[in-house]
Amino acid sequence: MKNIDAANHVQGKSIYVDDIPVRVGTLYACVFGSPVAHGTIENLNLTKALTMSGVVRILTYEAIPGENQIGGIIPDEPLLAIDKVHFQGQPIALVIAQSEAQAHAAVKAIEVNIKAKKIITDPRVAHAQGELLSEPRSFRLGDVDTAFAKATHIFSGQADTGGQEHLYIETQGAYAYPMEHGSIRIASSTQGPTAVQRTVAKVLGLAMHQVEVDVTRLGGGFGGKEDQATAWAVMAALGCSILQKPVKYILDRMEDMRMTGKRNPYRSDYKIGLDENLKIVAFEASYFQNGGAAADLSPAILERTLFHANNSYFIPNFLATAYSCRTNLPPNTAFRGFGGPQGMFVIEAAIHHAAGALGVKATTIQRENLLKEGDVFPYGQIAAGCEASACWEQASQKYKLTQLQAEVDEFNQKNTLYKKGLSLMPICFGISFTNTPMNHARALVHIYSDGSVGISTGAVEMGQGVNTKMLQVAAQVFGIKPERIKLESTNTTRVANTSPSAASATADLNGKALAQACQAIIIRLQEFLCEKFSEEPQTILKINNEKIQLGTQAIDWSWEELIQQAFLARINLSAKGHYATPVIHFDKKKEKGHPFAYHVYGTAITTCTLDCVRGIYEFDAVKIVHDFGASMNRMIDLGQTEGGLIQGMGWMTMEELMYNEEGKLLSNALSTYKIPDLYSVPKTVEVEFLKTDGSELAIFRSKAVGEPPLMYGIGAYFAVYNAVQAFNPNFTRNFSAPITPEKVLLGLYETPAS
Ligand code: LUZ
Ligand code: MOS
């Protein structure tokens, strides 16, 4: 089935927040952000700005009727600064004007004196100064000290990964309008409608039932709108509530890039021990997460780093410690993979370090240590339905790995100015929110008296195709044509207390809740038909392609007729479904449990060609075998895989965030922040669907697909790295992503330290 939004998207008919027709009297908001990254506000002068044409009001923290607090996990982030600022762009005042242009002009007229303090941008420095956002966490297995004492080979080093701008096509934004009795309705571009509702209520001093949040769809989220859509919705709501006028706020691209958080950069130390057979006997690592100026989701992201520190390898003796470090950057946040990729990069770096030093292929070490059925993860879960070796072996057979490696080696022997690099990137990604209480969802289904169906779930459509999957679920459970079904917007009054659409778990959680709701109506229809057609109670009703079968009896009614008759018989044609993932649990004191419903596996083979004069490179191909389970929509799943791969490759190779010494973002536009385009994507991308049954806990056994493929992009780093090594075996093994042409050039011509 095609994505139900495809036709409207290409015709420009899909509706985003900025497309909602504005009401008469709508006002526009714009934030004045701190020009200084750290300091004390000594004087804020609004006089000139207030005289600018069209300015209606300028709000500061003093205007906030409720709590001036938007922290998602830890209450450490004011909506509007009081007397201190902690990052460049931190909101200080909110201008409300009659037009967008007037609001922007007035922001430029605001004057502020800030006594600047020293800033920190490096998480290692923050850690050394005790600037932590949350308690450090450690995951352990076995006994690393004893294992290192016995190891044949030990290597240690550092591995760093940079941040990443989400660059959703639709920037952050919201539109709030006043309703009766002090209530408020907000259209928001958020992955977390309930988070927006809860925080708006808290800041405005309202009850949650006074705040309705509606989301039609997002023009991309990638984690950037899991928590950080909230602030902008609260800004619009604050103006709306105080002035009792509709207020709209859509960030422009540069505001969005400057003021919102990004993927957390990490700096890490590793130590890896191997025995004479290249078995990894011990691994120890410390992760210094750059959290930015407030916790946001960083403590949860940190946890997912630890959960993915061993990637898809079994490591019997393991100690990983992670620190969430406070710096003077905008608070960093969720980004596809949620700390997992940052953790997986480090173990891959350690393996490549060992391989280079020992003169063996990294693939030999990787394959030797792949996770097997029944192996234990450092956090206590036992690998079940483990497809790590299946993906690896199928990729190596289907894509003729031995031959490919021989071709690369031969090319490298024959050429001096060009070198080829080949890497394998196995992935293993845990599905479920690591915070167990978040793993539940609800759905609401109405069958209207004409037989058409309306569905609401807590799932937010952000381009990933979840609405199409939801429609497929309902069509399949009811046994009717998809055309009869409509996906409603995601709205907090129809489906309450939702978890954000995140953690790759949205289709599973909401799909299972939806299937349950549809099934509840089917049971009522069954009871009605059994009585009507004198069948034994509980005779099974099956509707297939709209053909109605009651036990052995074919019922000669159309779907419309069935619904019409049921309606006249006063049968309830609406149902609510609820689903909470069974099995999962986790004990944060012991750092052990069974946090994931299941894992997703796969292997990517990446090849590149490096120009050793210029330091530039191209990707020849990425060939993947991926564990989709029993994919319920191959087109959508393939789209997620290709998109994730390219986004991961961008993070690893070219997307480079630059801040100056004052903590100002220099790469604040698309001219200075480069993302993959048609010219930088691999010339070939192949994706093979591993043949497997999937998992019982995945919707229709179709495994979660949102985040896992991003981590194939890590293979791009090591393909380039291996090509550099083919040219210069003596370059220092320092691992620092992205591996930009500048870094490549330095590596190519580096001489060994004496
Ligand atoms: N968000 C979250 C996530 O709150 N918890 C998670 O475990 C998670 N994982 C991936 C992406 N977003
Ligand atoms: Mo996400 S990083 O699943 O919002």
PDB file of C-alpha atoms and ligand atoms in Angstrom, residues 166 191 221-227 263 297 301 304 333-339 429 433 462 500-506 706-707, ligand 2:
ATOM      1  CA  HIS A 166      17.719  17.895  12.722  1.00  0.00           C
ATOM      2  CA  GLN A 191       6.068  14.629  18.306  1.00  0.00           C
ATOM      3  CA  GLY A 221      10.815  15.552  13.449  1.00  0.00           C
ATOM      4  CA  PHE A 222      13.790  13.178  13.812  1.00  0.00           C
ATOM      5  CA  GLY A 223      13.657  13.641  17.600  1.00  0.00           C
ATOM      6  CA  GLY A 224      13.996  17.421  17.352  1.00  0.00           C
ATOM      7  CA  LYS A 225      10.307  17.765  18.175  1.00  0.00           C
ATOM      8  CA  GLU A 226      10.110  15.059  20.840  1.00  0.00           C
ATOM      9  CA  ASP A 227      10.745  17.567  23.614  1.00  0.00           C
ATOM     10  CA  ARG A 263      22.108  15.581  18.649  1.00  0.00           C
ATOM     11  CA  LEU A 297      16.151  14.487  27.359  1.00  0.00           C
ATOM     12  CA  ILE A 301      19.748   9.625  25.851  1.00  0.00           C
ATOM     13  CA  ARG A 304      20.383   4.523  25.596  1.00  0.00           C
ATOM     14  CA  THR A 333      18.083  16.641  22.613  1.00  0.00           C
ATOM     15  CA  ALA A 334      16.675  13.512  21.011  1.00  0.00           C
ATOM     16  CA  PHE A 335      17.867  12.690  17.514  1.00  0.00           C
ATOM     17  CA  ARG A 336      17.080   9.459  15.662  1.00  0.00           C
ATOM     18  CA  GLY A 337      18.964   6.778  17.556  1.00  0.00           C
ATOM     19  CA  PHE A 338      18.839   8.712  20.835  1.00  0.00           C
ATOM     20  CA  GLY A 339      22.411   8.156  22.090  1.00  0.00           C
ATOM     21  CA  PHE A 429      18.953  -1.724  18.304  1.00  0.00           C
ATOM     22  CA  PHE A 433      11.287   3.398  25.448  1.00  0.00           C
ATOM     23  CA  MET A 462       5.971  13.050  10.772  1.00  0.00           C
ATOM     24  CA  PRO A 500       5.715  11.019  22.212  1.00  0.00           C
ATOM     25  CA  SER A 501       6.018   9.420  18.806  1.00  0.00           C
ATOM     26  CA  ALA A 502       9.561   8.262  19.349  1.00  0.00           C
ATOM     27  CA  ALA A 503      11.858   5.355  20.142  1.00  0.00           C
ATOM     28  CA  SER A 504      10.836   3.652  16.858  1.00  0.00           C
ATOM     29  CA  ALA A 505       7.954   2.218  18.884  1.00  0.00           C
ATOM     30  CA  THR A 506       5.040   4.318  17.616  1.00  0.00           C
ATOM     31  CA  GLY A 706      12.405   4.330  12.408  1.00  0.00           C
ATOM     32  CA  GLU A 707      15.815   4.566  14.008  1.00  0.00           C
TER      33      GLU A 707
HETATM   34 MO1  MOS B   2      13.104  10.030  18.610  1.00  0.00          MO
HETATM   35  S1  MOS B   2      15.105  10.310  18.713  1.00  0.00           S
HETATM   36  O1  MOS B   2      12.628   8.521  18.481  1.00  0.00           O
HETATM   37  O2  MOS B   2      12.172  11.307  18.832  1.00  0.00           O
END
